[in-house]
Short mmCIF file of C-alpha atoms in Angstrom, two decimals:
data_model
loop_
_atom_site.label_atom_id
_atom_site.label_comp_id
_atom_site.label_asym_id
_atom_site.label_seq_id
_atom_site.Cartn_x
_atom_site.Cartn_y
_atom_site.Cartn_z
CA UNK A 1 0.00 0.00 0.00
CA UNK A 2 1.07 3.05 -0.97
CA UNK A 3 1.91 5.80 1.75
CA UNK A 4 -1.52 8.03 2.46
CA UNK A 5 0.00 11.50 3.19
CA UNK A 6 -2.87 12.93 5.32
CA UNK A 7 -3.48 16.69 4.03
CA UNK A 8 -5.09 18.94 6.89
CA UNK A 9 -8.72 18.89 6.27
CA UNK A 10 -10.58 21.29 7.85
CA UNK A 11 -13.64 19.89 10.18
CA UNK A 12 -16.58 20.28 8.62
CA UNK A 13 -20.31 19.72 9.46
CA UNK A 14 -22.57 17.15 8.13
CA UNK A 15 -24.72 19.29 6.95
CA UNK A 16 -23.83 19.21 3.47
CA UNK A 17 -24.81 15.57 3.23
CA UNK A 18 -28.64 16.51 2.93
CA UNK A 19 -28.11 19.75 1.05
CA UNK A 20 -29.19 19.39 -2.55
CA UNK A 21 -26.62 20.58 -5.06
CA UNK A 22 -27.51 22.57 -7.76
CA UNK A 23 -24.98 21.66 -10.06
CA UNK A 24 -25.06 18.69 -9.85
CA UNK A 25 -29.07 18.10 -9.95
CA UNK A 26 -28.56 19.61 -13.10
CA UNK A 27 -25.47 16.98 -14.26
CA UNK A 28 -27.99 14.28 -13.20
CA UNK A 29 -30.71 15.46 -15.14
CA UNK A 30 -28.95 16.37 -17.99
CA UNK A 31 -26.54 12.75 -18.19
CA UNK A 32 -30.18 10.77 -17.78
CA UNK A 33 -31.56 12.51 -20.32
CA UNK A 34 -28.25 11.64 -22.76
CA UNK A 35 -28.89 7.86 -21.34
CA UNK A 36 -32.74 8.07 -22.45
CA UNK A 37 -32.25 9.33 -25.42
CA UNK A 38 -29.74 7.03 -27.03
CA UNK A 39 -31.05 3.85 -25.34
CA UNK A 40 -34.66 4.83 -26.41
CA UNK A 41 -33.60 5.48 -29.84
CA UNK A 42 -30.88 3.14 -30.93
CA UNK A 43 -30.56 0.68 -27.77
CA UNK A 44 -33.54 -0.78 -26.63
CA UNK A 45 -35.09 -1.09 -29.99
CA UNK A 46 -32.42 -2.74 -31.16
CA UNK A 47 -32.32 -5.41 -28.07
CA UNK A 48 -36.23 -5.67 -28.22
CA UNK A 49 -36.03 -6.22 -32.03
CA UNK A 50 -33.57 -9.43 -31.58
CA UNK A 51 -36.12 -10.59 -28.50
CA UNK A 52 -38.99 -10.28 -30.70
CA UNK A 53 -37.23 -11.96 -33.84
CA UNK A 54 -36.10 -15.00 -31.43
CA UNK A 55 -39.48 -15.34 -30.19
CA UNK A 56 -40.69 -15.31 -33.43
CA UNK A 57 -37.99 -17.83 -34.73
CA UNK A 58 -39.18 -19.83 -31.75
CA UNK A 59 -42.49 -20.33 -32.19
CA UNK A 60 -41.64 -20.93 -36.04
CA UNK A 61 -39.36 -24.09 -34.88
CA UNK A 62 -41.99 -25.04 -32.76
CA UNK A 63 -45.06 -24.64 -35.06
CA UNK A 64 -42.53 -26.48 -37.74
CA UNK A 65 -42.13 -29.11 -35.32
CA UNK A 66 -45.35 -29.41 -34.57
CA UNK A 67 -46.14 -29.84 -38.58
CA UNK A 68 -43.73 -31.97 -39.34
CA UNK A 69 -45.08 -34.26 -36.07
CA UNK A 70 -48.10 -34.02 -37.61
CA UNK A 71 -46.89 -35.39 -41.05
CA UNK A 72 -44.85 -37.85 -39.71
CA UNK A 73 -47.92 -39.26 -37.96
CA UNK A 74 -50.13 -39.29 -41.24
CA UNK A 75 -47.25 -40.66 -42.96
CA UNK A 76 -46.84 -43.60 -40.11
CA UNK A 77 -50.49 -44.42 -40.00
CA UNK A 78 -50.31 -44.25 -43.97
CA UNK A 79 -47.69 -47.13 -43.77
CA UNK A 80 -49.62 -49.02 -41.01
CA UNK A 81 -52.08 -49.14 -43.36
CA UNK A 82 -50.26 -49.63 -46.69
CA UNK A 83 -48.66 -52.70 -44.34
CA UNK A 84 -52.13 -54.03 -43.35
CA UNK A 85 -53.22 -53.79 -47.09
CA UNK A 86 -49.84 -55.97 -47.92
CA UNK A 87 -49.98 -58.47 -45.16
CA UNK A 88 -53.46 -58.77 -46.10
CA UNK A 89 -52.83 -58.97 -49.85
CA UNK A 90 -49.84 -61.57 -49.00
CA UNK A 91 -52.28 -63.91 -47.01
CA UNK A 92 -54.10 -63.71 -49.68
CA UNK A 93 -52.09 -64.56 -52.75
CA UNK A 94 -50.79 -67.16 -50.03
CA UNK A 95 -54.55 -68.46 -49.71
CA UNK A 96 -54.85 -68.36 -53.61
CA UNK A 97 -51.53 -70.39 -54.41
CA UNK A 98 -52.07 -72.91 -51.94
CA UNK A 99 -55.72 -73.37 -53.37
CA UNK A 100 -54.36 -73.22 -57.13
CA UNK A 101 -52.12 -75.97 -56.02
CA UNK A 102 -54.28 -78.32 -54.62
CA UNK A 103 -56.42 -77.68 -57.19
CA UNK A 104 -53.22 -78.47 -59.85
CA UNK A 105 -52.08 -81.34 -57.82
CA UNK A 106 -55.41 -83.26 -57.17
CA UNK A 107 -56.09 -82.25 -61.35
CA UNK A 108 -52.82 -83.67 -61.90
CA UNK A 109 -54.05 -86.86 -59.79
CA UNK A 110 -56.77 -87.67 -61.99
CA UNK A 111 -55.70 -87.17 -64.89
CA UNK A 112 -52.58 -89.36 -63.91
CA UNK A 113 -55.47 -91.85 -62.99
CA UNK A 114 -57.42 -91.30 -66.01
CA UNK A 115 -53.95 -92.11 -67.82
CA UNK A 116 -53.59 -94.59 -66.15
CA UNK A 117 -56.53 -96.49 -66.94
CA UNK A 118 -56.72 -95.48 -70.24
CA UNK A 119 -53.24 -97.48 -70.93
CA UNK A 120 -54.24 -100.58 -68.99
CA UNK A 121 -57.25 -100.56 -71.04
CA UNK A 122 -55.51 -100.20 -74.08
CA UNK A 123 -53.26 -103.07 -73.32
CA UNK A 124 -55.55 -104.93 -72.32
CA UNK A 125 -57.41 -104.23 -75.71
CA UNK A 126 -54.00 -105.09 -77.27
CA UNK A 127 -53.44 -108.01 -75.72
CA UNK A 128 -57.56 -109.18 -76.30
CA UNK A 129 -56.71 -108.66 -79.81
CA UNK A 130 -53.28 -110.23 -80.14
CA UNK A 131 -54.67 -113.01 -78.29
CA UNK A 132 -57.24 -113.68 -80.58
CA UNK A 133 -55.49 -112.89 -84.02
CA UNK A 134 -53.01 -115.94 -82.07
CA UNK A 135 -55.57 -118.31 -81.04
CA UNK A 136 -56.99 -117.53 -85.12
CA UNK A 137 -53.93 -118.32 -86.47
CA UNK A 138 -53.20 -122.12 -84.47
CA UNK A 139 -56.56 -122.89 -85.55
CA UNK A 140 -55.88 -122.26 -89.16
CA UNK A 141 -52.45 -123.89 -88.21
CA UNK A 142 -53.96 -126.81 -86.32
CA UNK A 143 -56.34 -127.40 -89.38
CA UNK A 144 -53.86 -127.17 -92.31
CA UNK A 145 -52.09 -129.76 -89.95
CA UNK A 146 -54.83 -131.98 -89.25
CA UNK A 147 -55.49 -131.67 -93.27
CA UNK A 148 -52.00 -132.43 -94.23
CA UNK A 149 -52.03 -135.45 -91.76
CA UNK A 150 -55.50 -136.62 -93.10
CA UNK A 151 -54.28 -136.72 -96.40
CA UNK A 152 -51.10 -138.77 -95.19
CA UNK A 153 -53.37 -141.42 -93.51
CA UNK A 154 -56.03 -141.80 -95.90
CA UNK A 155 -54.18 -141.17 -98.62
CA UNK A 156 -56.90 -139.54 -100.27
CA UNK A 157 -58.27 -136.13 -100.49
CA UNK A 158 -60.76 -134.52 -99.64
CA UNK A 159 -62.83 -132.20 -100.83
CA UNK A 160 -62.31 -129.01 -99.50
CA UNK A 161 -65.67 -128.67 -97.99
CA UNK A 162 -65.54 -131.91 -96.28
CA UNK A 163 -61.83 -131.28 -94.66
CA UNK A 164 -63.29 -127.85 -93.35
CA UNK A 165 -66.32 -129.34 -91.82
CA UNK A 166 -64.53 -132.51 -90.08
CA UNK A 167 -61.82 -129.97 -88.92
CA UNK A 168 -64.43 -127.48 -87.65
CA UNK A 169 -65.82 -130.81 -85.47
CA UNK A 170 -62.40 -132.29 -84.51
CA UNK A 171 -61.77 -128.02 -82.81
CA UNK A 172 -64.60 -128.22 -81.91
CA UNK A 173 -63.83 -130.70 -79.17
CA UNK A 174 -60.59 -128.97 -78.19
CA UNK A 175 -60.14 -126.38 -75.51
CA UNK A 176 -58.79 -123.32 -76.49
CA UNK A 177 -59.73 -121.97 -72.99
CA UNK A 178 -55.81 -122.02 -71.49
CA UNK A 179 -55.20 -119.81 -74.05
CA UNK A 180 -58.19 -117.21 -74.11
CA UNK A 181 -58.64 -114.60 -71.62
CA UNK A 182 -61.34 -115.19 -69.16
CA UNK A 183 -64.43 -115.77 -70.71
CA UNK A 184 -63.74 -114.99 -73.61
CA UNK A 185 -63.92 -118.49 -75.62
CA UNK A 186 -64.19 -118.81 -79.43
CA UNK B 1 -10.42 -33.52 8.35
CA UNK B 2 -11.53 -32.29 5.23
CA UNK B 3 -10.35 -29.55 2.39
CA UNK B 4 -12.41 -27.14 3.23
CA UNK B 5 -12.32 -27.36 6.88
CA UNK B 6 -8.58 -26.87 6.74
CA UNK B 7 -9.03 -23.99 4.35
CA UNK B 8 -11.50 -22.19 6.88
CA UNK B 9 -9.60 -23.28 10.03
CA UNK B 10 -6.56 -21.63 8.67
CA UNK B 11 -8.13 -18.48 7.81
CA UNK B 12 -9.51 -18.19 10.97
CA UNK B 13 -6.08 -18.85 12.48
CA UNK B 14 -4.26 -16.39 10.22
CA UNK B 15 -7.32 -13.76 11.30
CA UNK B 16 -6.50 -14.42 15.03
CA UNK B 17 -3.12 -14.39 14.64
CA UNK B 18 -2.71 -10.80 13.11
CA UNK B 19 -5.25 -8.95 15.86
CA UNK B 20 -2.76 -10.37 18.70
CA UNK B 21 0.18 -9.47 16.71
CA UNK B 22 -1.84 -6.11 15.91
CA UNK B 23 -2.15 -5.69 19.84
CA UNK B 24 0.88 -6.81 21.39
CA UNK B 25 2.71 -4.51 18.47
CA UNK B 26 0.66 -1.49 19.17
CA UNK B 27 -1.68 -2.32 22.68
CA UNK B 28 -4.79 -1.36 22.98
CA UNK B 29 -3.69 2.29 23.17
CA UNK B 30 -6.27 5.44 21.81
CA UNK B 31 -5.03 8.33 20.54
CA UNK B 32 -7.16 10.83 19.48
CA UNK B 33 -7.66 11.19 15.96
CA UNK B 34 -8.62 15.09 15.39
CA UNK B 35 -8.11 15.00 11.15
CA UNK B 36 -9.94 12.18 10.09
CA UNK B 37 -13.92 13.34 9.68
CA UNK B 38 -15.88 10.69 8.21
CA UNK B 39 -18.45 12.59 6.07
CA UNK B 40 -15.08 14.55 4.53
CA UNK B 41 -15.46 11.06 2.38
CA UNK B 42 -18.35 12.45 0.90
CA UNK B 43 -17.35 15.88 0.32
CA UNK B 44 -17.78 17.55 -3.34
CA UNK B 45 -14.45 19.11 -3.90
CA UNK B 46 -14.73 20.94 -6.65
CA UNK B 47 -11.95 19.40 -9.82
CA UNK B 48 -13.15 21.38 -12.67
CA UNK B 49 -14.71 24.91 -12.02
CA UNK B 50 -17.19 25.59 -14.09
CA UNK B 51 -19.64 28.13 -12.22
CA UNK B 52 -22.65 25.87 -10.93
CA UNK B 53 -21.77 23.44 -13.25
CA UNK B 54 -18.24 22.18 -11.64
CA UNK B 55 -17.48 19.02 -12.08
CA UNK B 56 -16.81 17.25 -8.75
CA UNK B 57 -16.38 13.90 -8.05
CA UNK B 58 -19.66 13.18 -8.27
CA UNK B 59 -20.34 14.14 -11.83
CA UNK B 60 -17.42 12.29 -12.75
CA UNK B 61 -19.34 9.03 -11.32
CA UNK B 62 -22.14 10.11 -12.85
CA UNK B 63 -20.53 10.82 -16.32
CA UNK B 64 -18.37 7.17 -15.66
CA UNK B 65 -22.12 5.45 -15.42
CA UNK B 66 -23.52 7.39 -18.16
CA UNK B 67 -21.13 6.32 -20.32
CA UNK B 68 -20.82 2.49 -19.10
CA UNK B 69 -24.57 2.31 -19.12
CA UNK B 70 -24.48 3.25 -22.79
CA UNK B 71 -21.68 1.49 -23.62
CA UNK B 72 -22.39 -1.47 -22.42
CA UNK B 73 -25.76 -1.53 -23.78
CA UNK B 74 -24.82 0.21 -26.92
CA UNK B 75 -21.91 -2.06 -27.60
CA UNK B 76 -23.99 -5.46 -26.54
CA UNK B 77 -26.90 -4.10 -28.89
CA UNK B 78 -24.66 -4.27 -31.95
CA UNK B 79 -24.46 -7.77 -31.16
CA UNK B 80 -27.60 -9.37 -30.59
CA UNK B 81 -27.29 -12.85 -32.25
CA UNK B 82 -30.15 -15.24 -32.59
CA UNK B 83 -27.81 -17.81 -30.08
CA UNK B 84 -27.04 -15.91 -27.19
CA UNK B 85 -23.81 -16.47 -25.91
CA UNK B 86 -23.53 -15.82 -21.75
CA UNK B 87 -23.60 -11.59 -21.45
CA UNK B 88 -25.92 -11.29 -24.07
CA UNK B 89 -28.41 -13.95 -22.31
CA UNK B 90 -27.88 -11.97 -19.00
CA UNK B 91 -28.90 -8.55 -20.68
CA UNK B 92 -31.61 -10.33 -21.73
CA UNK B 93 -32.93 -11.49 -18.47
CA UNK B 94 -32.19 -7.21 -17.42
CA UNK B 95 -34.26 -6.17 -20.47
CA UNK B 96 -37.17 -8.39 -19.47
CA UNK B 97 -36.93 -7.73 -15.81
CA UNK B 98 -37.21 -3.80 -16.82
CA UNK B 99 -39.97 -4.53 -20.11
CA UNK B 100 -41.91 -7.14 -18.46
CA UNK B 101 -41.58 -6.70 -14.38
CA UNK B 102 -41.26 -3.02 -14.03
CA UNK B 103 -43.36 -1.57 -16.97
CA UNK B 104 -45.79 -3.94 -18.18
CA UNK B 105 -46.63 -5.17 -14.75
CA UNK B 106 -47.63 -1.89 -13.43
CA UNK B 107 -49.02 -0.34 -16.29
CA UNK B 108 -51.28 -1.08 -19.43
CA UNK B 109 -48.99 -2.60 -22.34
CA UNK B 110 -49.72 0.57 -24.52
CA UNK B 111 -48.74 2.53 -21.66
CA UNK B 112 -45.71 0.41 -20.92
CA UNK B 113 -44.68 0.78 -24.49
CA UNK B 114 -44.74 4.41 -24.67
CA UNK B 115 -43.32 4.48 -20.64
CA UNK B 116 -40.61 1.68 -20.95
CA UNK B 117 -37.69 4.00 -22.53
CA UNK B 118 -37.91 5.90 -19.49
CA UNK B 119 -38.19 3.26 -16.94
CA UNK B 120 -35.59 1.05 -18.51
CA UNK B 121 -33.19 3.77 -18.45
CA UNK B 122 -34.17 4.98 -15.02
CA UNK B 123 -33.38 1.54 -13.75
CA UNK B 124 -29.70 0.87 -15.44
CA UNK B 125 -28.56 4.12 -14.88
CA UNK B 126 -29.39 4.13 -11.21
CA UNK B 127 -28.06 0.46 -11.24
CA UNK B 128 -24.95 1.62 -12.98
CA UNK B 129 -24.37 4.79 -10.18
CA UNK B 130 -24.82 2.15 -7.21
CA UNK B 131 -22.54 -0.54 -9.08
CA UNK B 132 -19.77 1.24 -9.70
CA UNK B 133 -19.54 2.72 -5.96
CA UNK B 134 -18.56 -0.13 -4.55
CA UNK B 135 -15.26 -0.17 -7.41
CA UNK B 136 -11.95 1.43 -5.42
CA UNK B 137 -11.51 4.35 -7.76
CA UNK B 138 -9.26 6.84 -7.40
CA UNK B 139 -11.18 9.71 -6.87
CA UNK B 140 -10.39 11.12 -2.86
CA UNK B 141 -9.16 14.09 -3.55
CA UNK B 142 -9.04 14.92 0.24
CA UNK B 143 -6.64 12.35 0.49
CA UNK B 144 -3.65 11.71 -1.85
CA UNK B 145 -0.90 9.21 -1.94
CA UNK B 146 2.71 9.44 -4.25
CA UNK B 147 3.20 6.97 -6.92
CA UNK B 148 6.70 7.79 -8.82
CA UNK B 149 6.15 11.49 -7.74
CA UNK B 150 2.41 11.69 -8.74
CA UNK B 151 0.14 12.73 -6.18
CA UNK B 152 -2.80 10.45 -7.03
CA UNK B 153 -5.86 10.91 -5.24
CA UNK B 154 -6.06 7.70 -2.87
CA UNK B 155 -8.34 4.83 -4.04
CA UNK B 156 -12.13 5.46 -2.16
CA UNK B 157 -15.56 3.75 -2.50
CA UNK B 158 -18.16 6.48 -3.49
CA UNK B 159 -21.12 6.40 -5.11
CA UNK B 160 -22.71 9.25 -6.97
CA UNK B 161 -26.22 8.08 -5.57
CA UNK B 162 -25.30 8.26 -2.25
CA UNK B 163 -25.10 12.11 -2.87
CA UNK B 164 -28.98 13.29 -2.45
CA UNK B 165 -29.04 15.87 -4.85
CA UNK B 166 -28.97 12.38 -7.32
CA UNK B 167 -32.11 10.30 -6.28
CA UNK B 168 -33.78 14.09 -5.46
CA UNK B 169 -33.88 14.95 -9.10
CA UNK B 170 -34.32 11.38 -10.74
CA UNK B 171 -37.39 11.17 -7.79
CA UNK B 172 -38.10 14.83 -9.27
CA UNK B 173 -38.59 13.45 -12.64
CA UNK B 174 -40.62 10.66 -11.60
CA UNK B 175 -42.61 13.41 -9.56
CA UNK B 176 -43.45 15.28 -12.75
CA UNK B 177 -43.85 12.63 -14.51
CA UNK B 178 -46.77 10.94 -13.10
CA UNK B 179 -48.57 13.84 -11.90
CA UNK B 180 -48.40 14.67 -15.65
CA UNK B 181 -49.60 11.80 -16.89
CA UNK B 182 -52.36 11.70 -14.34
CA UNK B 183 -53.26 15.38 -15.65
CA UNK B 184 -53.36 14.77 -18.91
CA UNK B 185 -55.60 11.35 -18.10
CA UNK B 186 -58.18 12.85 -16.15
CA UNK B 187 -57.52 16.55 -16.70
CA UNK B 188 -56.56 18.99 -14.02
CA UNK B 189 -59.43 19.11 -12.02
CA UNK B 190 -60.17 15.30 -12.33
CA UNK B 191 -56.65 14.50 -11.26
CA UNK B 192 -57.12 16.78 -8.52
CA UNK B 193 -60.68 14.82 -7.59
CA UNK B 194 -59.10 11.22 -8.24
CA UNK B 195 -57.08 12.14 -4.85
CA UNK B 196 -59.97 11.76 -2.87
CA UNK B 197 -61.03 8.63 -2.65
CA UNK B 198 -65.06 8.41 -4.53
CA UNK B 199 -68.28 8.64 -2.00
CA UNK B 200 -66.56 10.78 0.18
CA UNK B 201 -68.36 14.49 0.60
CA UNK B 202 -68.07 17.55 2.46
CA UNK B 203 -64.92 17.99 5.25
CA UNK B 204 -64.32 14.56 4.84
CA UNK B 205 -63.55 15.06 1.20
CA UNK B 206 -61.42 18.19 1.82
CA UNK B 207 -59.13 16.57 5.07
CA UNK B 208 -58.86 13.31 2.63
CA UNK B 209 -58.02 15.44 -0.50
CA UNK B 210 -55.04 17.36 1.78
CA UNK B 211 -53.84 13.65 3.07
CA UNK B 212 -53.70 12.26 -0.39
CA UNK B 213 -52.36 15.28 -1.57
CA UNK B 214 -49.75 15.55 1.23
CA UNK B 215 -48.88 11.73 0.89
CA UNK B 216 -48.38 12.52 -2.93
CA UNK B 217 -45.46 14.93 -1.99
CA UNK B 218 -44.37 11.89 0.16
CA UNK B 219 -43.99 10.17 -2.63
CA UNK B 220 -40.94 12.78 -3.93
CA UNK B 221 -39.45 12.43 -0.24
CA UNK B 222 -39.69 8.54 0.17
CA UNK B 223 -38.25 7.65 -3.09
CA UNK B 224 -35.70 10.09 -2.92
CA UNK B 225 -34.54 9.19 0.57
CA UNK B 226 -34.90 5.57 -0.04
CA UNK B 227 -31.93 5.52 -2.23
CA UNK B 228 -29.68 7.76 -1.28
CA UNK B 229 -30.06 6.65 2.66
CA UNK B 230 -29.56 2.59 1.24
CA UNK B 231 -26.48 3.39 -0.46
CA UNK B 232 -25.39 6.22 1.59
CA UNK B 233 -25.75 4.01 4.85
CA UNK B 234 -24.10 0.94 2.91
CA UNK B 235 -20.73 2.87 2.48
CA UNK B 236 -20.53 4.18 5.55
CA UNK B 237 -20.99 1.18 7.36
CA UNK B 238 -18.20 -0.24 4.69
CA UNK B 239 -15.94 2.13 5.77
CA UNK B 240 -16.44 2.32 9.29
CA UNK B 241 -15.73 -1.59 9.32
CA UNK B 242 -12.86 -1.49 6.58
CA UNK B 243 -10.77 1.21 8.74
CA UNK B 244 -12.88 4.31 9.19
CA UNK B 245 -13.98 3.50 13.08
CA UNK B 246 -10.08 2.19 13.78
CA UNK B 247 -8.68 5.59 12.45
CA UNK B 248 -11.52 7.58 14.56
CA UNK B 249 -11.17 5.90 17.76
CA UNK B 250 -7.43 5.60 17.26
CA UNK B 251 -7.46 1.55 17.53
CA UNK B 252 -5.23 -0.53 15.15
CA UNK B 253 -6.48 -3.62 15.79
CA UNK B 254 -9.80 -2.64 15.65
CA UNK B 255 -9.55 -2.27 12.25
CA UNK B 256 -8.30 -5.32 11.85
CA UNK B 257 -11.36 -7.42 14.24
CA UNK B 258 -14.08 -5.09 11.91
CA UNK B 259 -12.46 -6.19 8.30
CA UNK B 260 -14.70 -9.60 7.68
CA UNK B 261 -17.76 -7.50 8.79
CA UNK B 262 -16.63 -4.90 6.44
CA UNK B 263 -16.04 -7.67 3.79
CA UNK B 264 -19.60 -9.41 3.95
CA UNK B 265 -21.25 -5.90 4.35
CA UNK B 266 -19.90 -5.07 0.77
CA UNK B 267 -20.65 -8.13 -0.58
CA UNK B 268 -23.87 -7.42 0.35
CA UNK B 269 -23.97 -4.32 -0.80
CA UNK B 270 -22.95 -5.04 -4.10
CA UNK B 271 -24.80 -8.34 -4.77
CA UNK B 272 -28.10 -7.04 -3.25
CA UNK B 273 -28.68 -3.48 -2.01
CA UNK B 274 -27.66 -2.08 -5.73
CA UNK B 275 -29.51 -3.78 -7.85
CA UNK B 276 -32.66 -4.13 -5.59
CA UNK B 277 -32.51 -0.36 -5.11
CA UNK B 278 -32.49 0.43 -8.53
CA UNK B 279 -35.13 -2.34 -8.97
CA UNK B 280 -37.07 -0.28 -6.30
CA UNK B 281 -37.48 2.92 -7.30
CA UNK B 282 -37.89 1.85 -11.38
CA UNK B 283 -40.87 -0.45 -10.28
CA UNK B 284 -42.10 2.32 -7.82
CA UNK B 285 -42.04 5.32 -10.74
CA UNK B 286 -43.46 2.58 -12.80
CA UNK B 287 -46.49 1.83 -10.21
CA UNK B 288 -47.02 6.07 -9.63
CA UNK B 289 -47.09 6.57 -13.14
CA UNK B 290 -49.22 3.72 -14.23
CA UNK B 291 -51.35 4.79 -10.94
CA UNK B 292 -51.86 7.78 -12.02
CA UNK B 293 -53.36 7.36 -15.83
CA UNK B 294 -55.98 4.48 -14.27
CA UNK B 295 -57.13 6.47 -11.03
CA UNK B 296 -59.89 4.88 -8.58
#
């Protein structure tokens, strides 16, 4: 601390305390009405201005907030929906395949039945037919035979019509049956 | 035993240790102190003469707050950004205590609007005055001390509001200013009639009508008084407990055994008394004036 160097003061009274000065009533007045001035002209408007544009940029985040809430909403419950519609739309094409494929597969059945029959038929047609054209031919077989060993014995001929009709007697005695299908005896 | 209780312990030990040093060194001796007059610390001494308009140390205050209240608020203005950094947020919080507490709460918002430039400014630049009393400045003349040959005036607490001549014309103002407003609102006569309070007649009228009228004037007195006996008060008591009673009563360590008073007194002072006080008597010109254009 620096040395104080008291300087003879002379006493005074108090009474100066309470006594307004003149001078500088007038400095007061005069420096507040500077202060006004220029903060009521360039200060406070100013300061209010960048309040007011805050608040204003405020309540434009908050009403964009609030919009794009709002949108996001619509758009989720747009996609619940769009979801519900697919699910739904998957269940069904599900539904519809599985149905086409039964159908398909028990089609496919039959007709692999129908096939089916159809070729045992036929072969059994086939073999009907081969079985006869067969038994057909050892008859005319058996009776060219029976002819040629005729003639051997009896050393004679005969007639055509004769041959045919002892033939047709001597098959008629045999039993073709073994060979025939069931039932089905010439 | 923990940080802090080590930290306080010592301070207290250091404290004790200096006022028995303080009295052994210079006992508990008086001598009589015959120079040192306390109110001499709030003595205008007249720097720059200028005829009534001299500057003292007063006007410099109040030319140092002037120019801090509208440089600060000037220069913080300029800068207003959408993302307030930590000053500009704390202006902020002043400009709506001063727009939304003092003005618009006592008065209607067209009112307020018209009213705030006036009220805002009343507030900071009282706010200002009591702020920057409580910064060491060297401004006591009375006293000097010699730095490198310079006599510089010693380093002294003062506040220009704890001069009355400063709250007496900013009450002044307020005076004027609501009785004008209440004129203008209800005209001369109807101002004069609001005073009374409505269904009183007769003697009862007139005694009422001198009581409002005389508690009117009060008005001037209180608000004037209020401040300038808050801060006036707060820096004597700072200076009595800071060294002022140990230089009257001649007692070293008294000085000494006074200083944490002195310490928390200013604290005080500073953290509370100024800015309620300017808070005060912006809110109270705020209520007359708003008082006056809506009268019962």
């Amino acid at each position: 601390m620096p040395a104080v160097s008291h300087l003879p003061v002379a006493a005074s009274s108090g009474s100066f305390l309470i006594t307004p000065n003149v001078g500088l009533m007038i400095w007061t007045l005069l420096l507040f009405a500077i202060s006004m001035y220029i903060l009521g002209r360039w200060v406070f408007p100013r300061i209010s201005e960048a309040l007011d544009r805050r608040q204003h940029a405020i309540e434009e985040s908050i009403d964009h907030a609030e919009r794009v809430r709002h949108q996001a909403d619509e758009m989720l419950e747009e996609y619940r929906e769009r979801l519900r519609e697919a699910r739904a739309q998957a269940e069904q094409i599900i539904e519809r395949a599985r149905k086409s494929a039964e159908v398909r597969e028990r089609e496919t059945m039959e007709e692999t039945q129908k096939r089916r029959e159809q070729l045992m038929e036929q072969t059994r047609r086939d073999i009907e037919s081969e079985t006869r054209r067969a038994i057909q031919e050892i008859r005319r077989e058996v009776a060219d035979l029976t002819v040629m060993a005729t003639e051997k014995v009896t050393r004679k001929v005969l007639d055509e019509e004769d041959q045919r009709r002892l033939i047709e007697e001597a098959l008629g005695d045999l039993d073709f049956s073994a060979l025939a299908p069931d039932g089905d005896r010439d | 035993m923990s940080k802090t209780k080590k930290i306080v312990l010592g301070v207290f030990a250091f404290y004790a240790l200096v006022f028995v040093a303080l009295i052994l060194i210079y006992g508990i001796t008086q001598h009589k102190n015959s120079e040192f007059q306390i109110q001499n610390e709030f003595k205008l001494v007249n720097w720059v003469s200028l005829g009534v308009l001299s500057i003292n140390r007063a006007v410099v205050y109040l030319i140092l707050a002037t120019i801090l209240t509208i440089g600060t608020m000037f220069w913080i203005s300029r800068r207003m950004q959408a993302r307030p950094n930590r000053v500009q947020t704390a202006v902020e919080v002043i400009y709506s205590l001063m727009r939304d507490n003092i003005s618009r709460g006592n008065m209607p918002d067209s009112m307020a609007a018209k009213w705030f430039p006036f009220l805002g400014t009343l507030f900071l630049f009282i706010w200002y005055c009591n702020l920057i009393g409580y910064l060491p400045l060297p401004t006591n003349s009375e006293e000097k001390f010699t730095l490198f040959g310079a006599h510089i005036p010693a380093f002294a607490l003062y506040a220009a509001t704890a001069n009355i001549s400063v709250p007496l014309v900013l009450a002044l103002v307020v005076f004027v200013a609501f009785n004008w407003v209440g004129v203008r609102a209800q005209g001369p006569l109807g101002y004069l009639k609001s005073l009374v309070p409505s269904g009183v007649g007769g003697v009862g009228a007139f005694v009422l009508g001198i009581l409002e009228g005389v508690s009117t004037l009060m008005r001037l007195l209180s608000l004037t008084i209020r401040l300038w006996a808050n801060i006036f008060s707060g820096h004597i008591i700072i200076l009595f407990m800071t060294g002022g009673l140990a230089v009257i009563l001649g007692l070293q360590a008294l000085g000494w055994f006074a200083l944490p008073a002195g310490i928390i007194i200013y604290l005080f002072e500073l953290g509370l008394v100024a800015t309620l006080q300017a808070f005060i008597f912006a809110t109270l010109a705020a209520i007359y004036i708003g008082g006056a254009a809506s009268h019962h």
